[in-house]
Coordinates of C-alpha atoms in Angstrom, one line a residue:
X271 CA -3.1 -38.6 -30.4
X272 CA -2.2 -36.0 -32.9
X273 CA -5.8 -35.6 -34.7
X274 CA -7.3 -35.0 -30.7
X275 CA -5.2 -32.8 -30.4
X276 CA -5.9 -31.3 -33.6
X277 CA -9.5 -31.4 -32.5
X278 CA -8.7 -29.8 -29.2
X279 CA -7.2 -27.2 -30.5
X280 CA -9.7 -26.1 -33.4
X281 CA -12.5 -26.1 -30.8
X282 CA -12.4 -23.9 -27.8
X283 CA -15.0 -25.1 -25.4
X284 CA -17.6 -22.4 -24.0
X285 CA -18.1 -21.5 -20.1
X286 CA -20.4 -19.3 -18.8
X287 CA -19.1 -17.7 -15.5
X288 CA -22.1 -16.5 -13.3
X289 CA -21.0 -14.2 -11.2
X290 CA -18.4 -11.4 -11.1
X291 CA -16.9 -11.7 -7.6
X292 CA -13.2 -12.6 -6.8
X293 CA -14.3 -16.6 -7.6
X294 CA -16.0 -15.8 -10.6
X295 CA -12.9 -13.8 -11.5
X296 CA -10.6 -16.5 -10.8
X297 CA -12.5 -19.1 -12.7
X298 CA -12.4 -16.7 -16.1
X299 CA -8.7 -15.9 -15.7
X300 CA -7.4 -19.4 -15.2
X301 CA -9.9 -20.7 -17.6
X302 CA -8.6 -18.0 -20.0
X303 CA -5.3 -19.0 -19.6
X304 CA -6.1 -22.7 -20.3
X305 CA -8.1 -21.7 -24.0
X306 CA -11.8 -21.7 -23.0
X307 CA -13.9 -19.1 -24.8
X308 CA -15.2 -17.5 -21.9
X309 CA -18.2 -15.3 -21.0
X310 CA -18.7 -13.6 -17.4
X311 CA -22.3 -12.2 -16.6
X312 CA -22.3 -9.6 -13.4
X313 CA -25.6 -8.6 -12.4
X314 CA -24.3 -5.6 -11.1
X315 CA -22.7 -2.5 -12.6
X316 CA -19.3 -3.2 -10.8
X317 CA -17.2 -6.4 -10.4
X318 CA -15.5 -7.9 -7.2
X319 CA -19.1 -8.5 -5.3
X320 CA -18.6 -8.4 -1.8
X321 CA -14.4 -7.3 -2.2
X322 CA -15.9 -4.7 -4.1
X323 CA -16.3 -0.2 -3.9
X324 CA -18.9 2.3 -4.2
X325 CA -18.7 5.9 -5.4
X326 CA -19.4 8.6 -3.0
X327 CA -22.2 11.1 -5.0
X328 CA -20.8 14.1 -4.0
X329 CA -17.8 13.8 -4.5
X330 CA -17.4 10.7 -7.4
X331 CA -14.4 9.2 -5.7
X332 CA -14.4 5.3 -5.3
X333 CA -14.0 3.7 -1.8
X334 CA -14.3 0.5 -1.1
X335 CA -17.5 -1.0 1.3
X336 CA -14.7 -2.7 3.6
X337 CA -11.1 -2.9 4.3
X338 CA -9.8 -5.7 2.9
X339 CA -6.3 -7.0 3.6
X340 CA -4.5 -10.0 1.7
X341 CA -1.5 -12.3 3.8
X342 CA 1.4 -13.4 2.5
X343 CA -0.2 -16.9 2.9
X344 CA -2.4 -15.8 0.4
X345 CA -0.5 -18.0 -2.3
X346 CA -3.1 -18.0 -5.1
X347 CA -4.9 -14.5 -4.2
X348 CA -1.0 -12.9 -4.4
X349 CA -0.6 -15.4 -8.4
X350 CA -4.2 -13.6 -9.3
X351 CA -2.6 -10.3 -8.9
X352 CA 0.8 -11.2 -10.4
X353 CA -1.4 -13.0 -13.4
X354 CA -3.6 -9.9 -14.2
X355 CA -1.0 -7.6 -14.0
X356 CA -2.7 -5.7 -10.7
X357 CA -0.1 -6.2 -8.0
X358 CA 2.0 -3.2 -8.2
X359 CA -1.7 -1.5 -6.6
X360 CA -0.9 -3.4 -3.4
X361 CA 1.9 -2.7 -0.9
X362 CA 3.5 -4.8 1.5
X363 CA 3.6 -4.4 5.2
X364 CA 5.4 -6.3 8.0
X365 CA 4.7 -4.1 10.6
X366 CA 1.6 -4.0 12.9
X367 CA 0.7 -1.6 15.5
X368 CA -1.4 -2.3 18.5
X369 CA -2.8 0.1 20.7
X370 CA -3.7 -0.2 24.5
X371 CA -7.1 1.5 25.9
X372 CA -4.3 3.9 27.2
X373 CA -3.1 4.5 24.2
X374 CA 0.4 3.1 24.3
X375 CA 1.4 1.9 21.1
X376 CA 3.6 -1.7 20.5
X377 CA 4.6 -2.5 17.5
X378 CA 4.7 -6.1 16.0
X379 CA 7.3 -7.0 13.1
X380 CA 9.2 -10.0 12.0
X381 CA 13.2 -10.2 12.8
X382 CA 14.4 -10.7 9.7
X383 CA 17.5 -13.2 10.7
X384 CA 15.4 -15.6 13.2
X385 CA 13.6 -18.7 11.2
X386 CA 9.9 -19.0 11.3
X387 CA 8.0 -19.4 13.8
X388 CA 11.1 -17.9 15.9
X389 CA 10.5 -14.9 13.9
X390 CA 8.0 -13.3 15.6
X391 CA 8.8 -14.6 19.0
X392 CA 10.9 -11.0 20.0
X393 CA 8.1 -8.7 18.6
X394 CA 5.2 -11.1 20.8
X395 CA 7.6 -11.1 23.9
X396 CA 7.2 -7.1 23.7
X397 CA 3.5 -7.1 23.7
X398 CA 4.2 -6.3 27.7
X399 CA 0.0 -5.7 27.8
X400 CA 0.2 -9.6 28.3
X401 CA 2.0 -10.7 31.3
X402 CA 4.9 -13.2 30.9
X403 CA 2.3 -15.8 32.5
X404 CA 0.0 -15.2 29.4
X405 CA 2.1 -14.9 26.7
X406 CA 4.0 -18.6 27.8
X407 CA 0.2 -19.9 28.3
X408 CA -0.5 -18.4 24.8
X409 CA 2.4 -20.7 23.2
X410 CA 1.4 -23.8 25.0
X411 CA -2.3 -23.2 23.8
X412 CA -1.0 -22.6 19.9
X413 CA 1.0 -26.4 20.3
X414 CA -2.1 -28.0 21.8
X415 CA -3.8 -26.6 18.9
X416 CA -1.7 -27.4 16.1
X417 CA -1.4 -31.0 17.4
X418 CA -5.4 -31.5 17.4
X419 CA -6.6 -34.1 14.8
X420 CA -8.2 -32.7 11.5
X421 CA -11.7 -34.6 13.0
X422 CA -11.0 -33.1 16.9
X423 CA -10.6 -29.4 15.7
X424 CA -13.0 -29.2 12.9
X425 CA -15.4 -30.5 15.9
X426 CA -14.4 -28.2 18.9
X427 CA -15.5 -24.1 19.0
X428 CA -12.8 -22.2 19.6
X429 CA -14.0 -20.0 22.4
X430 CA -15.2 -22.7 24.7
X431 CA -11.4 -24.9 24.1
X432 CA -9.6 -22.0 25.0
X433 CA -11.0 -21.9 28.4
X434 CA -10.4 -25.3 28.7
X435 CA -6.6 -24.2 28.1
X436 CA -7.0 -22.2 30.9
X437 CA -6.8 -18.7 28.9
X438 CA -8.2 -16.1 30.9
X439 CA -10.6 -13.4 29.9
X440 CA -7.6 -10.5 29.5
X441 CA -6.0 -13.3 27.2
X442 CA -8.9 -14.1 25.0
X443 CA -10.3 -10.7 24.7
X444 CA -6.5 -8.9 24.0
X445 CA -4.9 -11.7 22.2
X446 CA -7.1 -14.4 20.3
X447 CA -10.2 -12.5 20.1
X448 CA -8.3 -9.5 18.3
X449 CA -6.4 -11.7 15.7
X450 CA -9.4 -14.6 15.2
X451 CA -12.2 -12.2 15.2
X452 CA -10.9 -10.2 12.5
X453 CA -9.4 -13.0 10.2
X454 CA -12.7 -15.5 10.7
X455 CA -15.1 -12.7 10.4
X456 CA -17.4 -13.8 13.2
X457 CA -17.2 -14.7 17.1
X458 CA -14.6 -17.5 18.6
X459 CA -17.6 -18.7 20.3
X460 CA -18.8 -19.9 17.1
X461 CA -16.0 -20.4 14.9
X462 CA -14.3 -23.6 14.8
X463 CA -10.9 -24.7 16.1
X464 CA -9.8 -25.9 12.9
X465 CA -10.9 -22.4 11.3
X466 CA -8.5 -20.9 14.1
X467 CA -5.8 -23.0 13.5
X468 CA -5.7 -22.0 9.8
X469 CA -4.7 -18.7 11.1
X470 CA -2.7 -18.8 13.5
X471 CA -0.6 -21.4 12.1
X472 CA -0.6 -20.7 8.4
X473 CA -1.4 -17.5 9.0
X474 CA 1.3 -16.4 11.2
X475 CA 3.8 -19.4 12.3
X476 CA 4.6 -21.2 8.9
X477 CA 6.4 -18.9 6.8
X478 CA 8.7 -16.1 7.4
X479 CA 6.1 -14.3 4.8
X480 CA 3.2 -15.4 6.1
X481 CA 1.8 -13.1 8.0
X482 CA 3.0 -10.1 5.9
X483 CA 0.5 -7.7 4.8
X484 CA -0.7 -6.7 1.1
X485 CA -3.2 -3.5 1.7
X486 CA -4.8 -2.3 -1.7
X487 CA -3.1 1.7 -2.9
X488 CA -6.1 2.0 -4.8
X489 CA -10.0 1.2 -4.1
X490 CA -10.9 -2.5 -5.6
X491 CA -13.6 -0.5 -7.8
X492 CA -10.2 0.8 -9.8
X493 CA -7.9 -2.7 -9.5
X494 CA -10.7 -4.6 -11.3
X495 CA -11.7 -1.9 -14.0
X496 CA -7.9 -0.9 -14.7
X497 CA -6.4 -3.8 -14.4
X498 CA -8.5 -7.3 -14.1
X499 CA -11.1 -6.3 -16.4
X500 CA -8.8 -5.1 -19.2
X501 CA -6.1 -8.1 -18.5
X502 CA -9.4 -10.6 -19.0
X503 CA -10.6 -8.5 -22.2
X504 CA -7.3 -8.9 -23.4
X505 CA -7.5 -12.8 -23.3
X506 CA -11.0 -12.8 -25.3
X507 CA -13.0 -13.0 -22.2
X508 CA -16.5 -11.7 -22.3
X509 CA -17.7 -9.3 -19.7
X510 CA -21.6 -8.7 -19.5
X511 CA -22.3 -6.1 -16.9
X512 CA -25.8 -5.6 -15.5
X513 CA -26.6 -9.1 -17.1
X514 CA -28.4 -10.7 -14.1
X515 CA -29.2 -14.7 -14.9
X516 CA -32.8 -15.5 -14.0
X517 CA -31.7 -19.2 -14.7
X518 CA -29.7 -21.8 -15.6
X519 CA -31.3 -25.3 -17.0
X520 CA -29.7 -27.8 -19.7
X521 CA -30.7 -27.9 -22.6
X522 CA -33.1 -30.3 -24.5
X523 CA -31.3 -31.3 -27.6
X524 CA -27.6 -31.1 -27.8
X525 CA -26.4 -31.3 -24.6
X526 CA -24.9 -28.3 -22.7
X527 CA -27.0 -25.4 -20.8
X528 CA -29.2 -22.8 -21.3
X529 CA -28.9 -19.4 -19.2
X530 CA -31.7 -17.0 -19.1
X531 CA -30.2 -13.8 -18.5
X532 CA -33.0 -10.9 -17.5
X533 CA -34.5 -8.7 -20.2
X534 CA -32.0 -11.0 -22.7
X535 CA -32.0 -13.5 -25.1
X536 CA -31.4 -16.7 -23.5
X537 CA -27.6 -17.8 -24.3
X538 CA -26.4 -21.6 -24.8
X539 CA -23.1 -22.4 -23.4
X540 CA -21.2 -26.3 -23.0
X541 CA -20.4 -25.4 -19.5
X542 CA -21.6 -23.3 -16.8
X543 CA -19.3 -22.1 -13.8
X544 CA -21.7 -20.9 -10.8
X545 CA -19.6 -18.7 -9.1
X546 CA -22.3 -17.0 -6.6
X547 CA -23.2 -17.1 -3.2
X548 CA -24.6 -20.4 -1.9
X549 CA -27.9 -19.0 -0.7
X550 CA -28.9 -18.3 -4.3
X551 CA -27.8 -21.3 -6.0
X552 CA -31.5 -22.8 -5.8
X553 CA -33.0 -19.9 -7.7
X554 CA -30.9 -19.6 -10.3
X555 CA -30.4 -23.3 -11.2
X556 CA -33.7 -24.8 -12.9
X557 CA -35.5 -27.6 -10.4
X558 CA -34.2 -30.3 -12.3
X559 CA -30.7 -29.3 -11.7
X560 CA -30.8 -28.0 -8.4
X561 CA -31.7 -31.8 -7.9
X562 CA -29.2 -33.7 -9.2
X563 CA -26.7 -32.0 -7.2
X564 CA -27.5 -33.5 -3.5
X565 CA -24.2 -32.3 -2.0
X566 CA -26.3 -28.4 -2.5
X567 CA -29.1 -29.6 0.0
X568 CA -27.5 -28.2 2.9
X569 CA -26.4 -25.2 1.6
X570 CA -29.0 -23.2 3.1
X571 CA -27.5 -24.1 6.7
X572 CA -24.6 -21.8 6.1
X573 CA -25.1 -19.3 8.4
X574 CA -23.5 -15.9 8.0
X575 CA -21.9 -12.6 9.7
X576 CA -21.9 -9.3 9.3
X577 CA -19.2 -6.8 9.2
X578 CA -19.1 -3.3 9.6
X579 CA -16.7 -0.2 8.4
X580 CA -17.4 3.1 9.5
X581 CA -15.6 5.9 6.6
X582 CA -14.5 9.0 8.1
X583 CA -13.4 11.9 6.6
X584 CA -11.3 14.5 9.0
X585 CA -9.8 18.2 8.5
X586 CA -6.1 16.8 9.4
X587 CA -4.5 13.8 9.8
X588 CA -5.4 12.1 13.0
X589 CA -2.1 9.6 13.3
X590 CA 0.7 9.0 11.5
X591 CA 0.0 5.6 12.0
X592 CA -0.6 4.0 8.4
X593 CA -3.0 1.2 10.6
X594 CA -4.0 0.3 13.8
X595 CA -4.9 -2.6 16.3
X596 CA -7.2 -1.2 19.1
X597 CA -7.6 -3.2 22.0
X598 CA -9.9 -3.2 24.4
X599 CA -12.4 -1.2 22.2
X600 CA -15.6 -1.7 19.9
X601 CA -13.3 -0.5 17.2
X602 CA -11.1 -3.2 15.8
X603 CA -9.1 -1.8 12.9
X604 CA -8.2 2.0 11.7
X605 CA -6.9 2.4 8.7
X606 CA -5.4 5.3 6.9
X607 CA -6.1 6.3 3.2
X608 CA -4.4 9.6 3.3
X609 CA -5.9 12.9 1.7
X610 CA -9.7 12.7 -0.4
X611 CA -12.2 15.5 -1.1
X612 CA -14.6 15.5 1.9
X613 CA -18.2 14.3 1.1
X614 CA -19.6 16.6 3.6
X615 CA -19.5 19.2 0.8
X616 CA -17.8 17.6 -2.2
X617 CA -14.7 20.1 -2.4
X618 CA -12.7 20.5 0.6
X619 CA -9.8 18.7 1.2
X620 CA -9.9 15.9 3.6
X621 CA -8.1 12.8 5.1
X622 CA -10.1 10.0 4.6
X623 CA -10.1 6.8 7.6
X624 CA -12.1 3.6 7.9
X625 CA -12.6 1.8 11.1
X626 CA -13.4 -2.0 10.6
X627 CA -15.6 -4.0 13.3
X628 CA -16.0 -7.7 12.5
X629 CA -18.4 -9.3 14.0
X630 CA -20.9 -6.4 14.4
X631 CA -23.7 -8.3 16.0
X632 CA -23.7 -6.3 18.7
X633 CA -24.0 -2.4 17.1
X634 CA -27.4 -0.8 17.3
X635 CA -29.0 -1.7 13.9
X636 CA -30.2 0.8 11.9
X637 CA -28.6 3.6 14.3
X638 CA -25.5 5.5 12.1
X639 CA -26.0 8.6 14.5
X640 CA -24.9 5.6 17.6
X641 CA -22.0 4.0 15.6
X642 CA -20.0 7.0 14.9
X643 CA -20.8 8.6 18.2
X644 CA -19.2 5.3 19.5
X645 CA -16.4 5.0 17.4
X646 CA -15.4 8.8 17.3
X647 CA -15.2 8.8 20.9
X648 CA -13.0 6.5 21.4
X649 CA -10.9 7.6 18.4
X650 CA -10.5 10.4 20.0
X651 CA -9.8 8.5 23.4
X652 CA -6.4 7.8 21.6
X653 CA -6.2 11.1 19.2
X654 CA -8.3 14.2 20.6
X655 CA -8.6 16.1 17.1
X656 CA -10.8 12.6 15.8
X657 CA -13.5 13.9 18.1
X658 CA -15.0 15.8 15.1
X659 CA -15.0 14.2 11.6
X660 CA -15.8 16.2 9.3
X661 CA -18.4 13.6 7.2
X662 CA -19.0 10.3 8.5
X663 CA -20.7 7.3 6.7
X664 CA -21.4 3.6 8.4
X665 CA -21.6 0.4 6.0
X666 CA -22.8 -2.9 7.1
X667 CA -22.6 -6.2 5.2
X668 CA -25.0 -8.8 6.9
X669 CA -23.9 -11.4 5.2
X670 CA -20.3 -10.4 4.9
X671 CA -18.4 -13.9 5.4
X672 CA -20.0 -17.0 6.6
X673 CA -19.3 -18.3 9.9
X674 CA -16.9 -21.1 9.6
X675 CA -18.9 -22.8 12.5
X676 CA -17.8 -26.8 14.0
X677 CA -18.9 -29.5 11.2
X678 CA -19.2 -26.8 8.2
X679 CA -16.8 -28.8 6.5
X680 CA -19.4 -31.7 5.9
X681 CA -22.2 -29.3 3.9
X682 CA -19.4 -26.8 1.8
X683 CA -19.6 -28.6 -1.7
X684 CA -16.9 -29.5 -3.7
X685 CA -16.3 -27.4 -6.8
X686 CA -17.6 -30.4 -9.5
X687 CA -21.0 -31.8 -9.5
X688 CA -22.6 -34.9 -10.8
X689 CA -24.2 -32.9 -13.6
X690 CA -21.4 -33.0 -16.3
X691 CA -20.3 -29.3 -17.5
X692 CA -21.6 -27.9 -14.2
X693 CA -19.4 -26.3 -11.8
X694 CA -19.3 -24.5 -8.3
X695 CA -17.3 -21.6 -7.2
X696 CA -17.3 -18.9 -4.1
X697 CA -15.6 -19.0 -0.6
X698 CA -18.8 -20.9 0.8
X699 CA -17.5 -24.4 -1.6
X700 CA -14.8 -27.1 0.4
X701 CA -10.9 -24.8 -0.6
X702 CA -9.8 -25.6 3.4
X703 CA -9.7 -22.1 3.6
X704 CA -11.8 -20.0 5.8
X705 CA -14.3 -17.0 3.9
X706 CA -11.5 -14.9 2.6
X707 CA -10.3 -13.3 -0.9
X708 CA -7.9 -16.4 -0.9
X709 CA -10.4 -19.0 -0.3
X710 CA -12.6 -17.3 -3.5
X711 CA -9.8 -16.9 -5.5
X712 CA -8.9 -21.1 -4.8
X713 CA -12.5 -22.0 -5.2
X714 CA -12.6 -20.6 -8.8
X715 CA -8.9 -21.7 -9.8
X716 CA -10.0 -25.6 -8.2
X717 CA -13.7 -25.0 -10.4
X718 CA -11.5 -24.3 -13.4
X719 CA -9.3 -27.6 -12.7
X720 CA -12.3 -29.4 -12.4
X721 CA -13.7 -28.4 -16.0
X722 CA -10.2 -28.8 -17.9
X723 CA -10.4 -32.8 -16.7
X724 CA -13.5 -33.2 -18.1
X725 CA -11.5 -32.5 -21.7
X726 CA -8.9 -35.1 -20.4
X727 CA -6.5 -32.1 -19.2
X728 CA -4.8 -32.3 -16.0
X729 CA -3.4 -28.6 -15.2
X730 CA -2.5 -27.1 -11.5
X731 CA -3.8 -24.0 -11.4
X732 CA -3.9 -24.1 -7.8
X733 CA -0.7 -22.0 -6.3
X734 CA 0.6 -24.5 -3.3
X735 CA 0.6 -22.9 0.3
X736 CA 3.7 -21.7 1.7
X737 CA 5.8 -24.4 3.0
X738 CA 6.1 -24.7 6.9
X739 CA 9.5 -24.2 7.9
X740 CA 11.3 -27.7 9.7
X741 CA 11.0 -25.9 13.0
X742 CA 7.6 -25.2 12.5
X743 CA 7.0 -28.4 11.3
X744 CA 8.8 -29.7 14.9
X745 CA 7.4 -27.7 17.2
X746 CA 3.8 -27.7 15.9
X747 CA 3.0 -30.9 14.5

């Protein structure tokens, strides 16, 4: 026992992590942590892939494509931050706003003294938009849900069973449309009952924390170069920007893989983390490879959504509001990022806004002019001086999250593979978690437990969930 680990310690296996996403991220930092000698390659100029910013031309600030917004469910996301020394950029929030198409405003918090899920059973009873009728109907429906079996709700769409709960229209569109369609990324008349009860019962119902929210101070351009990138350069991790892999095959003699990396010398590495959407797996990994790993055939049936964020830039602040619900509206989410330099001319002073719309099927394609004639109006439905941005930009991502659809749980792949050193990470792999910065961060942290046993290791990386309270355990199981 002593000489192995003698041997153990004088040699530090080698992992190649493809892909510089949250996932790919994950897997480097827990495999960092563990003594790998790591190496990422990003094919683009900037980490975080889809979580990730852009700089405005004019001006050279950094904003992010999207909005994104961890929960305190968010066990292992919320351990990331803690364990690369990023989560003083995030701040917590228990309070949400929702806004009426009159523009009444009701606020939704936590009582601080009631146990979960009786904590947010005062701030739901004032949401007086739903009738007392709707909101009791809306409690029965969440029980029936959470007592579903694991087979029944990953088989059931959402959208359809809650008609069958006898939720009307109002009710769907003002209460589980607003919450589901935001968290899943895509429409409850394709999303899953099991992807719905992952939010609304871990999400909100568990934990007193649960549903607390962690909003980034800073764009996720800045989090990963300040802070991620520098904590994993301080471990001996290897960052190769604008180092696009062509492919990945094993290697003839020796064992281990071979990645071809564009315009590169091809590198040689004992294991290889994929940590990159599914859709491109197939041409990246060599023929061969691609074959011995059957639970990748269905890949390709992962279907995906698009989300879109519309960034406005206005002369003075439109709310005082730091965020917003909006029913009854195209627009889902506003958020607030306070003063920036305008990009309409690069110098005057500005406060910058970005309206998120999930699920943006719908919007006219191509058509920026439409969008923010749409969303400005009714902005300014609600706040009359929004009826004039002063620089306006629309961002879609087609393929934002994928559509956590009945029976997905049957083609995501698990994180190992038959193929020895070979490993799979991204949302899109079987974490139980819908596609969210969580569910990327777990793939790569479960990827990285998977490699360590192959050196006869046995290490949780994995942060457990928050644990349901008794009462939640009573009344919804």
């Amino acid at each position: 026992m002593k000489s192995g680990k003698r041997s153990e310690a004088a040699h530090r296996p080698s992992v190649a992590v493809v892909g510089g996403g949250l996932a790919g991220l994950a897997a480097a930092e827990a495999l960092s942590r563990s003594g790998m000698l790591v190496t990422l390659l990003e094919s683009r100029r900037y980490l975080g892939g889809r979580a990730g910013s852009f700089k405005e031309e004019a001006t050279g600030q950094l904003f992010d494509h999207c909005q994104h917004v961890a929960m305190g469910c968010c066990t292992n996301f919320l351990d990331f931050c803690e364990q690369t020394g990023v989560a003083a950029y995030f701040r917590r929030e228990r309070r949400l706003h929702f806004i009426d198409a009159q523009g009444k405003t009701y606020p939704f918090a936590p009582v601080e003294a009631l146990p979960a899920p009786l904590h947010l059973v005062p701030a739901f009873w004032r949401q007086s938009y739903l009738t007392m009728g709707e909101r009791l109907g809306i409690g029965t429906a969440l029980r029936r849900m959470a007592r579903l079996s694991e087979e029944q709700a990953e088989s059931l769409c959402v959208g359809p069973w809650l008609r069958m709960q006898k939720q009307s229209a109002d009710v769907i569109r003002r209460f589980w449309e607003i919450i589901l369609v935001s968290a899943l990324g895509d429409s409850i008349e394709k999303t899953s009952v099991a992807a719905a009860r992952k939010v609304m019962i871990d999400g909100f119902l568990a934990h007193h924390h649960a549903a607390d929210l962690h909003l980034p101070a800073a764009p996720l351009g800045q989090i990963y170069e300040e802070g991620i990138a520098r904590s994993l350069f301080d471990r001996g991790v290897r960052i190769e920007m604008e180092s696009p892999v062509d492919e990945v095959f094993r290697k003839s003699v020796g064992g281990g893989f071979s990645v071809s990396v564009k315009d590169e010398a091809t590198l040689q590495f004992e294991n290889v983390v994929l940590a990159i959407p599914g859709r491109r797996v197939k041409a990246v990994l060599s023929p061969r490879l691609f074959e011995k790993v059957p639970d990748l055939a269905r890949v390709d049936q992962i279907n995906h959504a698009p989300i879109t964020s519309v960034h406005l830039w206005f002369e003075k602040p439109i709310t005082d509001l730091p965020h917003a619900v909006l029913l009854d509206r195209t627009s889902q989410w506003l958020f607030a990022h306070g003063a920036a330099t305008s990009p309409h001319d690069g110098q005057s002073a500005a406060y910058y806004y970005q309206v998120v719309i999930s699920a943006s099927h719908d919007l006219p394609s191509g058509d920026q002019a439409a969008i923010i004639a749409a969303v400005t109006r009714e902005l300014a439905e609600l706040w009359p001086i929004a009826a004039s941005p002063l620089f306006a930009r629309v961002l879609t991502q087609k393929a934002a999250v994928f559509s956590a659809v009945p029976g997905l749980e049957a083609i995501r792949p698990p994180q190992s593979t038959p193929v020895t050193g070979l490993f799979l990470a991204g949302d899109w792999t079987k974490t139980g978690w819908p596609a969210t910065m969580e569910g990327a961060i777990r793939s790569g942290r479960l990827a990285a437990e998977a490699l360590l046993r192959r050196y006869g290791r046995e290490e949780k990386l994995v942060t457990p969930d928050l644990p349901h309270t008794w009462l939640c355990r009573k009344l919804f199981r």
